[in-house]
């Protein structure tokens, strides 16, 4: 297998969207041009909305380890309030990793060889946050044409198993079976069924221990199709255990650091998948604004697919 | 002035969207019908996107008191990592009130006389969260036709002053001056300039001490126009100090508890306002999905206006 | 078995330490009189110190559920700092339940029949905290004569099993075997070996699922001996599953709510136990100041036993 | 003025307490020998206890900036509970900087020239915490003879002003006026009145903007007297603005990094000061156990002075 660094070099988008000497910090979401956004809104027929975010709170897939499920606490419930008149209110606080449930990975989230996407130094990320490539750079996104690639459905399985590699050929075959064509600037949603597995067995440890997902060869495919962003119902987009001996999350490294691609993880395509199968339309307007956390490397999301 | 309870009774939407004995938990966002959502996507011409959320983090408008600005901390920066191969990554945590910056107020956020919207008991809100009316009920929203009502611009001021009441007549006059007509199910965005003031002076204490905003009479106006949701660039939608002696946030009480209206607060309409003034179009596709916090009474948001 | 309410009534300390109409908020720590504190310092011979707190952080016994292990995050590590001159520093934040590891239970922690200790209404505890009986009331404590009652050692086992009840008779027999006599105002430390079990198997779920501990009859014993506070190496002092059909944590209810006794939980007596067995002295100066959290119902602690 | 690095080299304790090739991680608290601890308990006459910690919560001196006041939230208040029987309980969570109120600075808290105390590399501190010199190393401390050096009282002022330098000569003169002699292994408490100022005016910004405190020359004095730890009622021990042009917190750098001295900050000596003045005894048993946060660079404390 080709070395991931070679692939990264070949598919690199460094400098591609720099303007007037100002180094780009958005990466492939630059492909979400106004024209494409306008065109994507034309996909909406019935106005049916699908929420692709999972619930944030107890029972989520990350009960511990480096990340935890969001902890919601109430600073006000209406008790012990004495405002003038009848008024009572409730307020809530949350403590959570920005990567704890449905989320965008920002471009400062993963790096190697001391460089972030577009050549920014790894030292740009510190306890003070990401000086460059923060998720704030995606503030106007991500809106565009979404395409569901329902790998699990085409295979006829509830879910693929951990370690099963999705290849470019399978992506092509799935799209062909669906009758869907990719266009430049698409946001690709790959359904592995891994969310369904979690909904079925509730086993967080198993959900996190591995997963089916994209193989390294898919990086080239995403690049060739000018994909603006990729998201999935697993937690890392890519297959785990990975294909490359001695490397950790190579697809992350190539997609985020070399190509500048924002990744959407731990989404729920179950209802959407049913609907697409029913009407044969696997394309939709996708709108998934990140919360504008300053200097953050990710953001919780609740992407909406509108058909 | 009519008693706020009287107004609330008159404008009550309790029971209006109940189906088959199942009590409604969404309120006026029921007005965001598929037809209207589909129609709203037809408003998009150029595909230009405006992000209406403010930055989340240090420097926000709520440095202390019952709420604080979001605190972002990094659990990983790439330092002290020894994963197999080249891989390095960064991860971040946040601690924040869900009402700390741009946000939807959910329907369990405000109540009086021991009842929440649609008659749910106030005891439904506890340290365990909101059993009913949680922001999760808005998971598929809020998408629809957005209309900017640029009160500050029509007045020709940078911002209205704290305590200045916006009346239904002024809303009508502003829409007339803009050449905008409301339709059923609109999401109305009222620009008071209060955000501009904060951007101009950075004075959080002054931002929170009072504000210009909707008067109580606007509740009827919002009801009569079948408005699906209302949002503003101030922090409470309504004028502060309020108009009603001895009552706290009466507009909140009527809108949220009686009408079941979701409120969007602390938004930034500055760039959008410039654009609307430039092309004369004050309508747009608005998409503002809440994060699906379980049992929460609000959610951080970054609404996107697409023209 | 006598009803726990009957026991509570019989052993009630309500009103016992009220002064001039001011209702007491300290409970049995009133027994830690200056004379007794001074006497307790006289127990120190060698100046050897034993730290009875467990580590706070990953790997603790409460990985999830209503409580979690403390999460420590670094706001500063020295990276990305540019202070004048050579200075660098590190700072850390923690998010944690005050009951997540070694802790004092304050007197507002447990209640029944709508009343807290000394007749304060349950409504004194709200999202705003404990208006009365806050842990702040123990700010000057807890210092006194500590006595280890090493039940596991006398039984000759590494640890007692979950559900095994410790009776007053066994406490007496253990003290007799140790040659220790109780005095008024003692802080009693009951060693069940449950901490050793956790250190041995690292099984948090098993640690929390049940435990050996004090039976309900011990309340009377603690009362009769004028014990100022009781602590243990398990997480709830009392035996779990409990002895009383249909009641939850009855020992807590009697000790905290009726007797006003502060409880110390999840301590580590392993090193202390070895030392006491070696020199035959099971008494020591115990000093365990709570952190003065405003309106809190507990506090993390690291009690020091000094011999 | 001598360069702080020269002072640091001269007063360095690096290697002083290494044993059998194991590098020391405790620093000057090694001076808290069992003999001295035992002797310190002999200072107690009446058993009167003074709590030197300040309250943790709203109203504290660090409302914002890099640190915030502790935020306490209740996960349980007794509401919405249905345990078998009568049981109800309250539980609380805290989010806070470990340096937000009364605290020990651990030995990994401050460093320069890429080295921590005793030569550990600065890279030992990362988002994963302090691999060495963590506050856990002080788990058995800090217990010993405490000595109040009441500078403000001797001067006859409520408080010294920000920027006023305390010199070794003034420390000596104060001790002489008090009739107190230092012994090896003492824990020195310097009262500047800065806490009294905050209690008097409640002005957090002013409290943090500067402070009276130890000058750089005091490092040598602390070293010469074999002081085990130093604490104060200001927030940084040392005078601010500092004496050294172009250097930040030089006293911290020498004390923590070169001498390995644990510092206690933001304490309250007001009640203790009154008592010492009244009976002329400025010495006491001091016990101030840190909470055993894993890999932390500090710990909240509530030191107890017992006379």
mmCIF file with all atom_site columns, N, CA and C in Angstrom, chain D residues 18-46:
data_model
loop_
_atom_site.group_PDB
_atom_site.id
_atom_site.type_symbol
_atom_site.label_atom_id
_atom_site.label_alt_id
_atom_site.label_comp_id
_atom_site.label_asym_id
_atom_site.label_entity_id
_atom_site.label_seq_id
_atom_site.pdbx_PDB_ins_code
_atom_site.Cartn_x
_atom_site.Cartn_y
_atom_site.Cartn_z
_atom_site.occupancy
_atom_site.B_iso_or_equiv
_atom_site.pdbx_formal_charge
_atom_site.auth_seq_id
_atom_site.auth_comp_id
_atom_site.auth_asym_id
_atom_site.auth_atom_id
_atom_site.pdbx_PDB_model_num
ATOM 1  N N  . UNK D 1 18 ? 17.281 14.270 47.126 1.00 0.00 ? 18 UNK D N  1
ATOM 2  C CA . UNK D 1 18 ? 17.262 13.037 46.333 1.00 0.00 ? 18 UNK D CA 1
ATOM 3  C C  . UNK D 1 18 ? 17.724 11.880 47.215 1.00 0.00 ? 18 UNK D C  1
ATOM 4  N N  . UNK D 1 19 ? 17.147 10.737 46.987 1.00 0.00 ? 19 UNK D N  1
ATOM 5  C CA . UNK D 1 19 ? 17.519 9.572  47.786 1.00 0.00 ? 19 UNK D CA 1
ATOM 6  C C  . UNK D 1 19 ? 17.782 8.392  46.857 1.00 0.00 ? 19 UNK D C  1
ATOM 7  N N  . UNK D 1 20 ? 18.958 7.830  46.970 1.00 0.00 ? 20 UNK D N  1
ATOM 8  C CA . UNK D 1 20 ? 19.282 6.637  46.193 1.00 0.00 ? 20 UNK D CA 1
ATOM 9  C C  . UNK D 1 20 ? 19.007 6.842  44.711 1.00 0.00 ? 20 UNK D C  1
ATOM 10 N N  . UNK D 1 21 ? 19.352 7.978  44.219 1.00 0.00 ? 21 UNK D N  1
ATOM 11 C CA . UNK D 1 21 ? 19.182 8.223  42.792 1.00 0.00 ? 21 UNK D CA 1
ATOM 12 C C  . UNK D 1 21 ? 17.762 8.567  42.390 1.00 0.00 ? 21 UNK D C  1
ATOM 13 N N  . UNK D 1 22 ? 16.857 8.563  43.352 1.00 0.00 ? 22 UNK D N  1
ATOM 14 C CA . UNK D 1 22 ? 15.475 8.943  43.037 1.00 0.00 ? 22 UNK D CA 1
ATOM 15 C C  . UNK D 1 22 ? 15.325 10.433 43.274 1.00 0.00 ? 22 UNK D C  1
ATOM 16 N N  . UNK D 1 23 ? 14.973 11.131 42.218 1.00 0.00 ? 23 UNK D N  1
ATOM 17 C CA . UNK D 1 23 ? 14.910 12.577 42.300 1.00 0.00 ? 23 UNK D CA 1
ATOM 18 C C  . UNK D 1 23 ? 13.732 13.030 43.151 1.00 0.00 ? 23 UNK D C  1
ATOM 19 N N  . UNK D 1 24 ? 14.003 13.913 44.040 1.00 0.00 ? 24 UNK D N  1
ATOM 20 C CA . UNK D 1 24 ? 12.980 14.451 44.941 1.00 0.00 ? 24 UNK D CA 1
ATOM 21 C C  . UNK D 1 24 ? 11.905 15.200 44.174 1.00 0.00 ? 24 UNK D C  1
ATOM 22 N N  . UNK D 1 25 ? 10.661 15.072 44.618 1.00 0.00 ? 25 UNK D N  1
ATOM 23 C CA . UNK D 1 25 ? 9.558  15.816 44.009 1.00 0.00 ? 25 UNK D CA 1
ATOM 24 C C  . UNK D 1 25 ? 8.765  16.611 45.051 1.00 0.00 ? 25 UNK D C  1
ATOM 25 N N  . UNK D 1 26 ? 9.294  16.720 46.254 1.00 0.00 ? 26 UNK D N  1
ATOM 26 C CA . UNK D 1 26 ? 8.553  17.409 47.310 1.00 0.00 ? 26 UNK D CA 1
ATOM 27 C C  . UNK D 1 26 ? 9.133  18.769 47.684 1.00 0.00 ? 26 UNK D C  1
ATOM 28 N N  . UNK D 1 27 ? 10.422 18.940 47.464 1.00 0.00 ? 27 UNK D N  1
ATOM 29 C CA . UNK D 1 27 ? 11.027 20.229 47.778 1.00 0.00 ? 27 UNK D CA 1
ATOM 30 C C  . UNK D 1 27 ? 11.069 20.508 49.271 1.00 0.00 ? 27 UNK D C  1
ATOM 31 N N  . UNK D 1 28 ? 10.828 21.759 49.623 1.00 0.00 ? 28 UNK D N  1
ATOM 32 C CA . UNK D 1 28 ? 11.037 22.191 51.015 1.00 0.00 ? 28 UNK D CA 1
ATOM 33 C C  . UNK D 1 28 ? 10.084 21.560 52.017 1.00 0.00 ? 28 UNK D C  1
ATOM 34 N N  . UNK D 1 29 ? 9.047  20.913 51.560 1.00 0.00 ? 29 UNK D N  1
ATOM 35 C CA . UNK D 1 29 ? 8.202  20.229 52.549 1.00 0.00 ? 29 UNK D CA 1
ATOM 36 C C  . UNK D 1 29 ? 8.920  19.013 53.125 1.00 0.00 ? 29 UNK D C  1
ATOM 37 N N  . UNK D 1 30 ? 10.062 18.649 52.531 1.00 0.00 ? 30 UNK D N  1
ATOM 38 C CA . UNK D 1 30 ? 10.905 17.645 53.172 1.00 0.00 ? 30 UNK D CA 1
ATOM 39 C C  . UNK D 1 30 ? 11.354 18.103 54.559 1.00 0.00 ? 30 UNK D C  1
ATOM 40 N N  . UNK D 1 31 ? 11.318 19.414 54.741 1.00 0.00 ? 31 UNK D N  1
ATOM 41 C CA . UNK D 1 31 ? 11.718 19.958 56.050 1.00 0.00 ? 31 UNK D CA 1
ATOM 42 C C  . UNK D 1 31 ? 10.674 19.680 57.123 1.00 0.00 ? 31 UNK D C  1
ATOM 43 N N  . UNK D 1 32 ? 9.493  19.268 56.691 1.00 0.00 ? 32 UNK D N  1
ATOM 44 C CA . UNK D 1 32 ? 8.436  18.908 57.644 1.00 0.00 ? 32 UNK D CA 1
ATOM 45 C C  . UNK D 1 32 ? 8.686  17.485 58.125 1.00 0.00 ? 32 UNK D C  1
ATOM 46 N N  . UNK D 1 33 ? 9.698  17.337 58.925 1.00 0.00 ? 33 UNK D N  1
ATOM 47 C CA . UNK D 1 33 ? 10.085 16.009 59.413 1.00 0.00 ? 33 UNK D CA 1
ATOM 48 C C  . UNK D 1 33 ? 9.106  15.548 60.490 1.00 0.00 ? 33 UNK D C  1
ATOM 49 N N  . UNK D 1 34 ? 9.022  14.252 60.687 1.00 0.00 ? 34 UNK D N  1
ATOM 50 C CA . UNK D 1 34 ? 8.160  13.738 61.758 1.00 0.00 ? 34 UNK D CA 1
ATOM 51 C C  . UNK D 1 34 ? 8.447  14.407 63.100 1.00 0.00 ? 34 UNK D C  1
ATOM 52 N N  . UNK D 1 35 ? 9.698  14.611 63.404 1.00 0.00 ? 35 UNK D N  1
ATOM 53 C CA . UNK D 1 35 ? 10.042 15.242 64.689 1.00 0.00 ? 35 UNK D CA 1
ATOM 54 C C  . UNK D 1 35 ? 9.405  16.633 64.787 1.00 0.00 ? 35 UNK D C  1
ATOM 55 N N  . UNK D 1 36 ? 9.524  17.383 63.711 1.00 0.00 ? 36 UNK D N  1
ATOM 56 C CA . UNK D 1 36 ? 8.977  18.741 63.727 1.00 0.00 ? 36 UNK D CA 1
ATOM 57 C C  . UNK D 1 36 ? 7.446  18.725 63.761 1.00 0.00 ? 36 UNK D C  1
ATOM 58 N N  . UNK D 1 37 ? 6.877  17.760 63.071 1.00 0.00 ? 37 UNK D N  1
ATOM 59 C CA . UNK D 1 37 ? 5.408  17.646 63.107 1.00 0.00 ? 37 UNK D CA 1
ATOM 60 C C  . UNK D 1 37 ? 4.954  17.326 64.523 1.00 0.00 ? 37 UNK D C  1
ATOM 61 N N  . UNK D 1 38 ? 5.624  16.363 65.126 1.00 0.00 ? 38 UNK D N  1
ATOM 62 C CA . UNK D 1 38 ? 5.270  16.001 66.508 1.00 0.00 ? 38 UNK D CA 1
ATOM 63 C C  . UNK D 1 38 ? 5.434  17.206 67.423 1.00 0.00 ? 38 UNK D C  1
ATOM 64 N N  . UNK D 1 39 ? 6.519  17.925 67.254 1.00 0.00 ? 39 UNK D N  1
ATOM 65 C CA . UNK D 1 39 ? 6.753  19.105 68.090 1.00 0.00 ? 39 UNK D CA 1
ATOM 66 C C  . UNK D 1 39 ? 5.667  20.150 67.870 1.00 0.00 ? 39 UNK D C  1
ATOM 67 N N  . UNK D 1 40 ? 5.244  20.309 66.614 1.00 0.00 ? 40 UNK D N  1
ATOM 68 C CA . UNK D 1 40 ? 4.225  21.325 66.306 1.00 0.00 ? 40 UNK D CA 1
ATOM 69 C C  . UNK D 1 40 ? 2.916  21.015 67.015 1.00 0.00 ? 40 UNK D C  1
ATOM 70 N N  . UNK D 1 41 ? 2.597  19.742 67.159 1.00 0.00 ? 41 UNK D N  1
ATOM 71 C CA . UNK D 1 41 ? 1.341  19.420 67.850 1.00 0.00 ? 41 UNK D CA 1
ATOM 72 C C  . UNK D 1 41 ? 1.413  19.848 69.309 1.00 0.00 ? 41 UNK D C  1
ATOM 73 N N  . UNK D 1 42 ? 2.614  19.965 69.803 1.00 0.00 ? 42 UNK D N  1
ATOM 74 C CA . UNK D 1 42 ? 2.790  20.410 71.182 1.00 0.00 ? 42 UNK D CA 1
ATOM 75 C C  . UNK D 1 42 ? 2.484  21.881 71.395 1.00 0.00 ? 42 UNK D C  1
ATOM 76 N N  . UNK D 1 43 ? 2.298  22.601 70.305 1.00 0.00 ? 43 UNK D N  1
ATOM 77 C CA . UNK D 1 43 ? 1.983  24.028 70.426 1.00 0.00 ? 43 UNK D CA 1
ATOM 78 C C  . UNK D 1 43 ? 0.533  24.275 70.823 1.00 0.00 ? 43 UNK D C  1
ATOM 79 N N  . UNK D 1 44 ? -0.281 23.247 70.629 1.00 0.00 ? 44 UNK D N  1
ATOM 80 C CA . UNK D 1 44 ? -1.715 23.435 70.863 1.00 0.00 ? 44 UNK D CA 1
ATOM 81 C C  . UNK D 1 44 ? -2.006 23.502 72.357 1.00 0.00 ? 44 UNK D C  1
ATOM 82 N N  . UNK D 1 45 ? -2.670 24.576 72.783 1.00 0.00 ? 45 UNK D N  1
ATOM 83 C CA . UNK D 1 45 ? -3.027 24.695 74.198 1.00 0.00 ? 45 UNK D CA 1
ATOM 84 C C  . UNK D 1 45 ? -4.538 24.594 74.425 1.00 0.00 ? 45 UNK D C  1
ATOM 85 N N  . UNK D 1 46 ? -5.272 25.438 73.731 1.00 0.00 ? 46 UNK D N  1
ATOM 86 C CA . UNK D 1 46 ? -6.713 25.528 73.995 1.00 0.00 ? 46 UNK D CA 1
ATOM 87 C C  . UNK D 1 46 ? -7.560 24.707 73.018 1.00 0.00 ? 46 UNK D C  1
#
